[in-house]
mmCIF file of C-alpha atoms and ligand atoms in Angstrom:
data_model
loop_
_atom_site.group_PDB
_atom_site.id
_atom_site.type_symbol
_atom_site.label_atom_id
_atom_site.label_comp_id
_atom_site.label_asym_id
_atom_site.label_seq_id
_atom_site.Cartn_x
_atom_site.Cartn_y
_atom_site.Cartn_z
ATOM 1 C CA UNK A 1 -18.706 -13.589 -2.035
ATOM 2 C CA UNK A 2 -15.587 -12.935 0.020
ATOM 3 C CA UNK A 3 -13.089 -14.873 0.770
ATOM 4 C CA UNK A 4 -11.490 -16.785 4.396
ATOM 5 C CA UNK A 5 -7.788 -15.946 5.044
ATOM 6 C CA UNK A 6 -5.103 -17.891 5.201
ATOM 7 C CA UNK A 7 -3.012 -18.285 8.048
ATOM 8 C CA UNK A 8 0.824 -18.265 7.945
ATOM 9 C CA UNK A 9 3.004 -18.118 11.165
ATOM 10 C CA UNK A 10 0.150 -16.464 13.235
ATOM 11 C CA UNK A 11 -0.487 -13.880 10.646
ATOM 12 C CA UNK A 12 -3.467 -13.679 8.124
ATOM 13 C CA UNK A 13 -2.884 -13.273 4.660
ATOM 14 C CA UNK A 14 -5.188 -13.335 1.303
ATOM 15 C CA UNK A 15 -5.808 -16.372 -0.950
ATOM 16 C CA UNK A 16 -3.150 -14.399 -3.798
ATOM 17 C CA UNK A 17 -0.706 -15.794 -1.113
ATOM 18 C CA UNK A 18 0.215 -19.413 -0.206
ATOM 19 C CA UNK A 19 2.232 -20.616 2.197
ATOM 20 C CA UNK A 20 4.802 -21.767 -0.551
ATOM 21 C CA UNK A 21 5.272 -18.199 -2.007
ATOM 22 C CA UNK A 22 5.337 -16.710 1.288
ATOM 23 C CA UNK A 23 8.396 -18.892 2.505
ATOM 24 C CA UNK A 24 9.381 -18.429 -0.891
ATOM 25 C CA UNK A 25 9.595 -14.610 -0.592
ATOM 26 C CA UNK A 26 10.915 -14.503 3.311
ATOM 27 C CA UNK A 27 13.538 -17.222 3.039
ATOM 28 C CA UNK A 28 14.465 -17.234 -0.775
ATOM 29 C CA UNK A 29 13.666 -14.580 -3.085
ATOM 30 C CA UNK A 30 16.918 -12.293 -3.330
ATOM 31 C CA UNK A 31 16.531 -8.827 -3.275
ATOM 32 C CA UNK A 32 19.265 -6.536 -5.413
ATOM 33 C CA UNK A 33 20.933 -3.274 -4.465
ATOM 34 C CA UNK A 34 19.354 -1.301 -7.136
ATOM 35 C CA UNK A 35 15.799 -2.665 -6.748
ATOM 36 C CA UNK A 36 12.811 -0.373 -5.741
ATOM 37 C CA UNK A 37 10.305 -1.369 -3.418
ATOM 38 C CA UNK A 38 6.769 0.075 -2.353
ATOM 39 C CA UNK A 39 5.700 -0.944 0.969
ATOM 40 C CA UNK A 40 2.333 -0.350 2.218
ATOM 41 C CA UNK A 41 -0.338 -2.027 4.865
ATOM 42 C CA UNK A 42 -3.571 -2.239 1.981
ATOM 43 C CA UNK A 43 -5.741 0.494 1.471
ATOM 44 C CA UNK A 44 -3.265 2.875 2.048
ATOM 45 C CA UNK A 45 -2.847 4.832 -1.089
ATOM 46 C CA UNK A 46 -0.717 1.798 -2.837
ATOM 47 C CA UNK A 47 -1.818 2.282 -6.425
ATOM 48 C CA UNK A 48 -1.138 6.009 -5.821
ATOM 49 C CA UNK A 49 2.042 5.772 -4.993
ATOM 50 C CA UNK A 50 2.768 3.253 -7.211
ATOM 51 C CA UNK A 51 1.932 5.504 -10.381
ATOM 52 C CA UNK A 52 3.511 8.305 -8.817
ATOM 53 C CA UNK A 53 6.969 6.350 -9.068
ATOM 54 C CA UNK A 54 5.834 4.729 -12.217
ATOM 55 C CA UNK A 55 5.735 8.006 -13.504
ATOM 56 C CA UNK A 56 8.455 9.566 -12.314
ATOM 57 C CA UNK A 57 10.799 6.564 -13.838
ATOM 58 C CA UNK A 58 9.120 7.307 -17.353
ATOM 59 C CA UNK A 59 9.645 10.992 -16.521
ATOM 60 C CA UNK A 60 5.610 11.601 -16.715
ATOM 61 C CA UNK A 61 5.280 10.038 -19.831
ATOM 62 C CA UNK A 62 1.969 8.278 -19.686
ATOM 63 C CA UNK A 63 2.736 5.646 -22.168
ATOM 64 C CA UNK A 64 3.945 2.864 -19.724
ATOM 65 C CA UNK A 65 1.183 3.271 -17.264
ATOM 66 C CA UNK A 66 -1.721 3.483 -19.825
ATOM 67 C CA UNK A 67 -0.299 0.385 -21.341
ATOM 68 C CA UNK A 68 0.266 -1.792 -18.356
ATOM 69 C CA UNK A 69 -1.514 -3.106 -16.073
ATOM 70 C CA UNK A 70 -0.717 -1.559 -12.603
ATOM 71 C CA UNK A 71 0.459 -5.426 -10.890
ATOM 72 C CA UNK A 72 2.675 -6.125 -13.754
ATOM 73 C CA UNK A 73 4.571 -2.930 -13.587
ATOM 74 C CA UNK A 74 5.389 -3.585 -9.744
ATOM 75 C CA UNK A 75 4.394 -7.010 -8.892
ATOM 76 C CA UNK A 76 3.965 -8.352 -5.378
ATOM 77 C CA UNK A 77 6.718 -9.809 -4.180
ATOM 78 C CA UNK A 78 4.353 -12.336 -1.680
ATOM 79 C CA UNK A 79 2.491 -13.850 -4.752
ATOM 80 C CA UNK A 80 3.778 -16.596 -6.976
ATOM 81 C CA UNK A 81 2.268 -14.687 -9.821
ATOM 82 C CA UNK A 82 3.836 -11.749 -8.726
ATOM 83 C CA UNK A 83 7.283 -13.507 -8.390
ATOM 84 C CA UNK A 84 7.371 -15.206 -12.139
ATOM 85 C CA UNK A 85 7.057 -11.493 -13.055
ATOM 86 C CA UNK A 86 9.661 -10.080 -11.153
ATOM 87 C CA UNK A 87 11.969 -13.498 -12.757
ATOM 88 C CA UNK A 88 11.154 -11.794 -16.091
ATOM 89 C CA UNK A 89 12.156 -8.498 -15.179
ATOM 90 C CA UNK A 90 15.486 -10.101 -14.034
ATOM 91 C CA UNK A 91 17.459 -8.324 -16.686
ATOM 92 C CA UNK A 92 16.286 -4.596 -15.372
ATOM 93 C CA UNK A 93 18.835 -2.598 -14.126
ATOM 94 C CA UNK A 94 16.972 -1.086 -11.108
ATOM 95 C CA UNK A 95 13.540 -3.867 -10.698
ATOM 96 C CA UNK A 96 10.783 -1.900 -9.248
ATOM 97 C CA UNK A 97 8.152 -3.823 -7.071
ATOM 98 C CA UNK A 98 5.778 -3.851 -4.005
ATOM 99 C CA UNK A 99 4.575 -5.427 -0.799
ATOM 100 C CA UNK A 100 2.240 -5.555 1.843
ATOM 101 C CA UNK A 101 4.264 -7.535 3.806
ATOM 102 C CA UNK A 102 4.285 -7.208 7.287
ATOM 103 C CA UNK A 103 8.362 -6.415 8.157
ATOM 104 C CA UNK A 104 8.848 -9.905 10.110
ATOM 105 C CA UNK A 105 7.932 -12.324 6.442
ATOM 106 C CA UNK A 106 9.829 -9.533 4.240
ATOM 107 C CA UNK A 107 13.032 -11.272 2.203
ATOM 108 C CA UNK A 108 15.253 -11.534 4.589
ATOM 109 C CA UNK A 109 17.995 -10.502 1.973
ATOM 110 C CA UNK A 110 16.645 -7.027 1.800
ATOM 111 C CA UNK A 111 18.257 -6.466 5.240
ATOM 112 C CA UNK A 112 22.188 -6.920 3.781
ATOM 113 C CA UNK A 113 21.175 -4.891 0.630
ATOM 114 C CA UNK A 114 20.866 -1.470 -0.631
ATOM 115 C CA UNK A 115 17.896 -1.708 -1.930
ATOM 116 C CA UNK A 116 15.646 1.640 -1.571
ATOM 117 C CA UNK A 117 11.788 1.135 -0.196
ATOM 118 C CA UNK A 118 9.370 3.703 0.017
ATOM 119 C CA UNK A 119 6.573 3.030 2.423
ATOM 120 C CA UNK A 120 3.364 4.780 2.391
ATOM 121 C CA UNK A 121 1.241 5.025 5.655
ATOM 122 C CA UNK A 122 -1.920 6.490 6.131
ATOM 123 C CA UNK A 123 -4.535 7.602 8.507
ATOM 124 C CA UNK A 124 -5.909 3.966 9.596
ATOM 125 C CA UNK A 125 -9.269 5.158 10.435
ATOM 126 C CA UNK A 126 -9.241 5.931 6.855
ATOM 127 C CA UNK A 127 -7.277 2.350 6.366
ATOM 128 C CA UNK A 128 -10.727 0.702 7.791
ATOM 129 C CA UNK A 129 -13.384 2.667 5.882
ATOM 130 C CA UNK A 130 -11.297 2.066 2.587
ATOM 131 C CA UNK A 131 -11.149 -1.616 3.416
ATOM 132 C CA UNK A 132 -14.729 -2.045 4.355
ATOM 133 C CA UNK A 133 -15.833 -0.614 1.008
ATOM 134 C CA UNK A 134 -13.186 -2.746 -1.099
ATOM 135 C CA UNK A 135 -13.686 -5.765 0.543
ATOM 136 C CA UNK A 136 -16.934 -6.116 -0.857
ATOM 137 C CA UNK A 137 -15.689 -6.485 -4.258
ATOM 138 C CA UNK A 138 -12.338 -8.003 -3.537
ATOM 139 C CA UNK A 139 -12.820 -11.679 -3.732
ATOM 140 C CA UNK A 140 -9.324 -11.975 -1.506
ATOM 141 C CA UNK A 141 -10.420 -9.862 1.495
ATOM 142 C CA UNK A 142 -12.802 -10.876 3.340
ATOM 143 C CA UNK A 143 -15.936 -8.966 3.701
ATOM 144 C CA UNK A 144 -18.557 -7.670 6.599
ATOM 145 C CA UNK A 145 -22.209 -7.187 6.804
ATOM 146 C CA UNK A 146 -21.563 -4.110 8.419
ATOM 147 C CA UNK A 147 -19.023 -1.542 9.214
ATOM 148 C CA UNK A 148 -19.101 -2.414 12.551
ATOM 149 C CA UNK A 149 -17.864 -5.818 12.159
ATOM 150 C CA UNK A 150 -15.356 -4.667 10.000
ATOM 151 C CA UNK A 151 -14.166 -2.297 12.909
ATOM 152 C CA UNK A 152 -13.786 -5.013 15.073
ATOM 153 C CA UNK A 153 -11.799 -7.246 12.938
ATOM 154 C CA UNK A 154 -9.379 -4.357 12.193
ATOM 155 C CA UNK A 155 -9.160 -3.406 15.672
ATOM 156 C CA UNK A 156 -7.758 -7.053 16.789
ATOM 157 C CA UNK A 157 -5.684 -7.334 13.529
ATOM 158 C CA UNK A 158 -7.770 -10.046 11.948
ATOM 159 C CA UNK A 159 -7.223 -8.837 8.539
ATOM 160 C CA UNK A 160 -5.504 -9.517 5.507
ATOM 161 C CA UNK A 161 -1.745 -8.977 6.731
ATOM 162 C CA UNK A 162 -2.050 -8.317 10.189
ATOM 163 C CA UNK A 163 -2.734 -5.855 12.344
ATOM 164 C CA UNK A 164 -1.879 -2.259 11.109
ATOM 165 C CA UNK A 165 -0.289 -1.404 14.385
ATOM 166 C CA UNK A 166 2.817 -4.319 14.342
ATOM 167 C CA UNK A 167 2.808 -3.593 10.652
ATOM 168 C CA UNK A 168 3.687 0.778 11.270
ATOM 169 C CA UNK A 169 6.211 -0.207 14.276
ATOM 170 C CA UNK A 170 7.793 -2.855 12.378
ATOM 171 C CA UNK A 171 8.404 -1.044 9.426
ATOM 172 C CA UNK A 172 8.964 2.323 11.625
ATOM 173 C CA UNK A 173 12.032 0.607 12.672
ATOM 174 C CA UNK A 174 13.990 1.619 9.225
ATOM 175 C CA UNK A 175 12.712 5.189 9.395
ATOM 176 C CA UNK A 176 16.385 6.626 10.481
ATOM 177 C CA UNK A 177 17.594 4.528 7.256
ATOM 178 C CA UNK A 178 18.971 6.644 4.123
ATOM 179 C CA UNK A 179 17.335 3.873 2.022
ATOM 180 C CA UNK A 180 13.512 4.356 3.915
ATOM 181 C CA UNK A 181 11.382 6.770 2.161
ATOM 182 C CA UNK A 182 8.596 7.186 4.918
ATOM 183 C CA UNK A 183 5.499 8.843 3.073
ATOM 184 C CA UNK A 184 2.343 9.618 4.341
ATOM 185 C CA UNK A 185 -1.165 9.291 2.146
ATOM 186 C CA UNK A 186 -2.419 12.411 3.858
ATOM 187 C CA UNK A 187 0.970 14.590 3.058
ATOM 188 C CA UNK A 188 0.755 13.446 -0.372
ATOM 189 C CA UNK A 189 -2.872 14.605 -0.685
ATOM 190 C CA UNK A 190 -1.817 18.408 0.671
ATOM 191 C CA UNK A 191 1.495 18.856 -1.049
ATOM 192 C CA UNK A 192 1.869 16.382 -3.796
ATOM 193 C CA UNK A 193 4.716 18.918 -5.420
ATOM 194 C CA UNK A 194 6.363 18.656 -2.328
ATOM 195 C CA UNK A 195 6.408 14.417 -1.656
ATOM 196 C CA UNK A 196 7.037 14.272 -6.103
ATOM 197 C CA UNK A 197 10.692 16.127 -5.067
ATOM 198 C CA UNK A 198 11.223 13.651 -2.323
ATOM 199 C CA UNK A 199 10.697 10.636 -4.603
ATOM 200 C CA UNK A 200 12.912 11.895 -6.833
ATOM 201 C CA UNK A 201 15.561 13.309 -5.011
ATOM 202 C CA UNK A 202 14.782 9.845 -2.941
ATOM 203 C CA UNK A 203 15.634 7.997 -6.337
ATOM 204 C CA UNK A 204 18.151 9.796 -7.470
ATOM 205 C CA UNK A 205 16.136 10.865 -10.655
ATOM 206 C CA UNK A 206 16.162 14.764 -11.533
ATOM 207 C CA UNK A 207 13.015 15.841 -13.301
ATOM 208 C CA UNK A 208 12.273 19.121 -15.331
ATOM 209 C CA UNK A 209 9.775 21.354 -14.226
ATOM 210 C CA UNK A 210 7.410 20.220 -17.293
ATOM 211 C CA UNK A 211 7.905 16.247 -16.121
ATOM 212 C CA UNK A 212 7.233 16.607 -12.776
ATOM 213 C CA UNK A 213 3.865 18.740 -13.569
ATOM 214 C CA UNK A 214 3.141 15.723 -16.029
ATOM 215 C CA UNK A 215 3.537 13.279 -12.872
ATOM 216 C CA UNK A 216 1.450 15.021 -11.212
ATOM 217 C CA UNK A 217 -1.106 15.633 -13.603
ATOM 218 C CA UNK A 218 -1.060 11.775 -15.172
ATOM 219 C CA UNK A 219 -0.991 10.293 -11.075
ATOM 220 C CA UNK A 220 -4.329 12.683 -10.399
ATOM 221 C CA UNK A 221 -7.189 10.549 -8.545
ATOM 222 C CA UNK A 222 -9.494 11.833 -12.264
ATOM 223 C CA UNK A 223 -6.759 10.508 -14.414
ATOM 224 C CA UNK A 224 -5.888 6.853 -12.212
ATOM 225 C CA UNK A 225 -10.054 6.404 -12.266
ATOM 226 C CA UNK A 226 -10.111 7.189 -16.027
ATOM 227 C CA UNK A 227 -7.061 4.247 -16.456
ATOM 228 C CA UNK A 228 -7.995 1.060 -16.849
ATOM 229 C CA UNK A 229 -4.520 -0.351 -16.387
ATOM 230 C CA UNK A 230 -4.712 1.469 -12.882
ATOM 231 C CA UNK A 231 -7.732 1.764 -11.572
ATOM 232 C CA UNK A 232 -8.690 -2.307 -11.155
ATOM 233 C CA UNK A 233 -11.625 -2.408 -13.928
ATOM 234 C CA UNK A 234 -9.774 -4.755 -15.823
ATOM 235 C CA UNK A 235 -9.115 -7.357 -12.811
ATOM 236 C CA UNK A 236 -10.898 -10.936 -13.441
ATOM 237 C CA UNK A 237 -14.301 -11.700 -12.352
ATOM 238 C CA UNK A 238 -12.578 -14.045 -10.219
ATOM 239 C CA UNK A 239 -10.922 -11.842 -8.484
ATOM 240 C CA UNK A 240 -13.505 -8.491 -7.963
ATOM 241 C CA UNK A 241 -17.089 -8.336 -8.335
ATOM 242 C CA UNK A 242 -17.278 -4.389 -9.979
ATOM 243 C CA UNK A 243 -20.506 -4.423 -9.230
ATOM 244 C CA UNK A 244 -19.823 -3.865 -5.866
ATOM 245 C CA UNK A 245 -16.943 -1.773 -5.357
ATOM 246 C CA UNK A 246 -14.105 0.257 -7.043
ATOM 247 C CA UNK A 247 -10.364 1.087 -6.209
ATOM 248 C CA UNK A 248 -11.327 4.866 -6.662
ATOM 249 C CA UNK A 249 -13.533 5.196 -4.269
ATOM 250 C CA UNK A 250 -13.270 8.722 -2.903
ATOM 251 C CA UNK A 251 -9.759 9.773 -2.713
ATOM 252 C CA UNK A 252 -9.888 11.972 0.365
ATOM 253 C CA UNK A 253 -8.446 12.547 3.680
ATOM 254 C CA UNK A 254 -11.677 11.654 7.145
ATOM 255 C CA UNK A 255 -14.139 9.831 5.156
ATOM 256 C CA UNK A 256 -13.549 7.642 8.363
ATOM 257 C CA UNK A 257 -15.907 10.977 10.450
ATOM 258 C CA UNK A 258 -18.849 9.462 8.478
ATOM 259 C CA UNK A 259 -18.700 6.199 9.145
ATOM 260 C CA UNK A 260 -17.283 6.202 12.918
ATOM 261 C CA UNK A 261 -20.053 6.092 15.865
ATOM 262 C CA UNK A 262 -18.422 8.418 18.861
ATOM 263 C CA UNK A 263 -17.884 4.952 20.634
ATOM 264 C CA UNK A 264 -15.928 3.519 18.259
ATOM 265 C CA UNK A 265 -14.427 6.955 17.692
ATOM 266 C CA UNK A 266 -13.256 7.109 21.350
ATOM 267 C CA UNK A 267 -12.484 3.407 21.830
ATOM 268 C CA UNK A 268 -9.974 3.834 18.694
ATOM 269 C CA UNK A 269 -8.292 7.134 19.941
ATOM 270 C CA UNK A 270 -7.850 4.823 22.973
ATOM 271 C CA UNK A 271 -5.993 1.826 21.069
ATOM 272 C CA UNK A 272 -3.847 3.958 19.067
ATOM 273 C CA UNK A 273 -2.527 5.804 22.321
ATOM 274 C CA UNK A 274 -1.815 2.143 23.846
ATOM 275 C CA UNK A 275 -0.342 0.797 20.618
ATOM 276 C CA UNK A 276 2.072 3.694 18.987
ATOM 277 C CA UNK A 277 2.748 5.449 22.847
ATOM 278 C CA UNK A 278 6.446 4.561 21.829
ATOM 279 C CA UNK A 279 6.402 6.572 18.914
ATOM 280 C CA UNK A 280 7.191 9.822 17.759
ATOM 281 C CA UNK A 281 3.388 11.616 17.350
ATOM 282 C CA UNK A 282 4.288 14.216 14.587
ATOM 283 C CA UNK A 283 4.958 10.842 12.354
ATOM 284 C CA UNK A 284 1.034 11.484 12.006
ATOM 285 C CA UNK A 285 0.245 14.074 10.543
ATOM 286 C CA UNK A 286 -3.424 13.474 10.133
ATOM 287 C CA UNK A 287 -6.530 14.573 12.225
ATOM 288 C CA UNK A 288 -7.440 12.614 14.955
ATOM 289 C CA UNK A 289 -11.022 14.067 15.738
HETATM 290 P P1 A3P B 1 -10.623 5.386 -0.554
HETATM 291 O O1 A3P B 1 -11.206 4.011 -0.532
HETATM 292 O O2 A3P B 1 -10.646 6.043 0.799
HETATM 293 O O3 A3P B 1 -11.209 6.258 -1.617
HETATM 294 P P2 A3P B 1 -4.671 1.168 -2.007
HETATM 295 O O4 A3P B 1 -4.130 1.572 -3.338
HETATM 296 O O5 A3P B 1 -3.602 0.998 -0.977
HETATM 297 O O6 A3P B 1 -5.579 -0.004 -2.130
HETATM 298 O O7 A3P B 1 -5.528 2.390 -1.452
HETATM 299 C C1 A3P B 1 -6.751 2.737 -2.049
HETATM 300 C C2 A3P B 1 -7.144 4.119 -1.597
HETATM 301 O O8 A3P B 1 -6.302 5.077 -2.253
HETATM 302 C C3 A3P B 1 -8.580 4.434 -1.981
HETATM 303 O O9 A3P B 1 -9.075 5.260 -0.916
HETATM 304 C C4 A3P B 1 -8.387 5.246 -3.276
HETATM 305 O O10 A3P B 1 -9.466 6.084 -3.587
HETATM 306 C C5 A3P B 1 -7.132 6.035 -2.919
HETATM 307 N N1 A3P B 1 -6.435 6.543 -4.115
HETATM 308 C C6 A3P B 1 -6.010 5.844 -5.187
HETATM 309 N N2 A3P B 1 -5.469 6.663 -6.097
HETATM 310 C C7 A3P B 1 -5.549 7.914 -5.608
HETATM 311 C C8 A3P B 1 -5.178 9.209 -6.106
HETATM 312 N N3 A3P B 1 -4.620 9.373 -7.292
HETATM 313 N N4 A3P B 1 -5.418 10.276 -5.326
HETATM 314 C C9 A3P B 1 -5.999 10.129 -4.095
HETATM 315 N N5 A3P B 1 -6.373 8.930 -3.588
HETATM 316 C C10 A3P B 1 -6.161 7.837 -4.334
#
């Protein structure tokens, strides 16, 4: 059983949102100069991230994110559960948190701050196979019969937070910003190494050599799907069915080539030329065919 979205300002959202937190967050909730914030669209490589920079604050010790579960170390900042957390982390020097907030409903304090975000983007044919196969089990998305349908829906940006085109040029916007990270899933997947030193130097967090091969080691797809405070096993009935679905699904880069018909491979080549034509190409560094 799946879930309807709801609708806020012409955008849809997930039932973990409500109107109230989501004026809450946009109009209210105040940001801090030294707070940390992971942005993605969903299905993106969130959780990934999200241990990677877990890990690098603990300096790869595994303690914190073996202990924890994965929402309560970064909360989302849309969700009133989310925001009691991040109330009770009020007394931490530099809060760390997360969003899939489409740039438009994002506090509107973060825009006279210094607060650092890192956004994640990642192939989106990739985006719609990885949400076809979660939505089954996540009560809050809402699920299709078939791929096809799901296709559609992500096409037209009837999906939980919007359309992933208006949410890359929206948050694209910030790229020339020394507070932007801008990280791609597909870049993290070839040269993890490489995107670890960004974070950090990113952060301002220097890392021995032994720390940063723990990172990488403790934020490995084998070690999130062996974590129960990471890899979603531990989220309420309620909330997943595990029967029918997992976060760690397969972890790779064109699992979209076995699901796309040539149709729907062309007609999407098509949209993405119309949609991003503004935008710098070699921000996308993944295969398109
Ligand atoms: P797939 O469904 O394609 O396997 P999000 O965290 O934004 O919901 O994104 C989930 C996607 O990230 C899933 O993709 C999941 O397998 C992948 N992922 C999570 N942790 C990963 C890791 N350590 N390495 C590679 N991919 C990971």
């Amino acid at each position: 059983m799946s879930s309807e979205y709801i609708n806020f300002e012409g955008n849809l959202f997930p039932f973990v949102c409500s109107i109230k937190s989501l004026k809450f967050c946009r109009d209210e909730f105040v940001v801090k100069n030294n707070d940390v914030i992971l942005v993605t669209y969903p299905k993106s490589g969130t959780n990934w991230a999200n241990d990677i920079i877990s890990l690098i604050r603990c300096k790869g010790d595994n303690t914190w994110v073996q202990s924890v579960p994965i929402w309560t170390r970064s909360p989302f900042i849309e969700t009133a559960m989310g925001q009691q957390q991040i109330c009770k982390n009020e007394q931490i020097e530099a809060r760390f948190y997360r969003s899939h907030l489409p740039i438009q409903f994002f506090p509107k304090s973060y825009f006279h701050s210094k607060a650092k975000i890192i956004y994640v983007m990642r192939n989106p044919r990739d985006v719609v196979v990885s949400f076809y196969h979660f939505a089954k089990a996540a009560k809050f998305y809402k699920s299709t019969e078939s791929f096809s349908e799901m296709f559609e829906m992500f096409c037209q940006g009837n999906v939980a937070y919007g359309s992933w085109f208006d949410h890359i040029c929206g948050w694209l916007s910030l790229r020339e910003n020394g507070n932007f990270l801008l990280l791609t899933y597909e870049e993290l997947l070839q040269d993890l190494r490489g995107n670890v030193d960004r974070i950090c130097h990113f952060l301002g967090t220097k890392l021995k050599e032994e720390e940063i091969n723990l990172v990488m080691k403790n934020a490995s797809f084998s070690a999130m799907k062996d974590n129960k405070m990471s890899n979603f096993s531990i989220i309420p009935d309620d909330f997943m069915d595990h029967s029918q679905g997992r976060l760690m699904r397969k972890g790779i880069a064109g699992d979209w080539k076995n699901h796309f018909t040539i149709a729907q491979s062309e007609a999407f080549d098509k949209l993405f030329q119309q949609r991003m034509a503004g935008i710098d190409q070699r921000l996308f560094p993944w295969e398109h065919s």
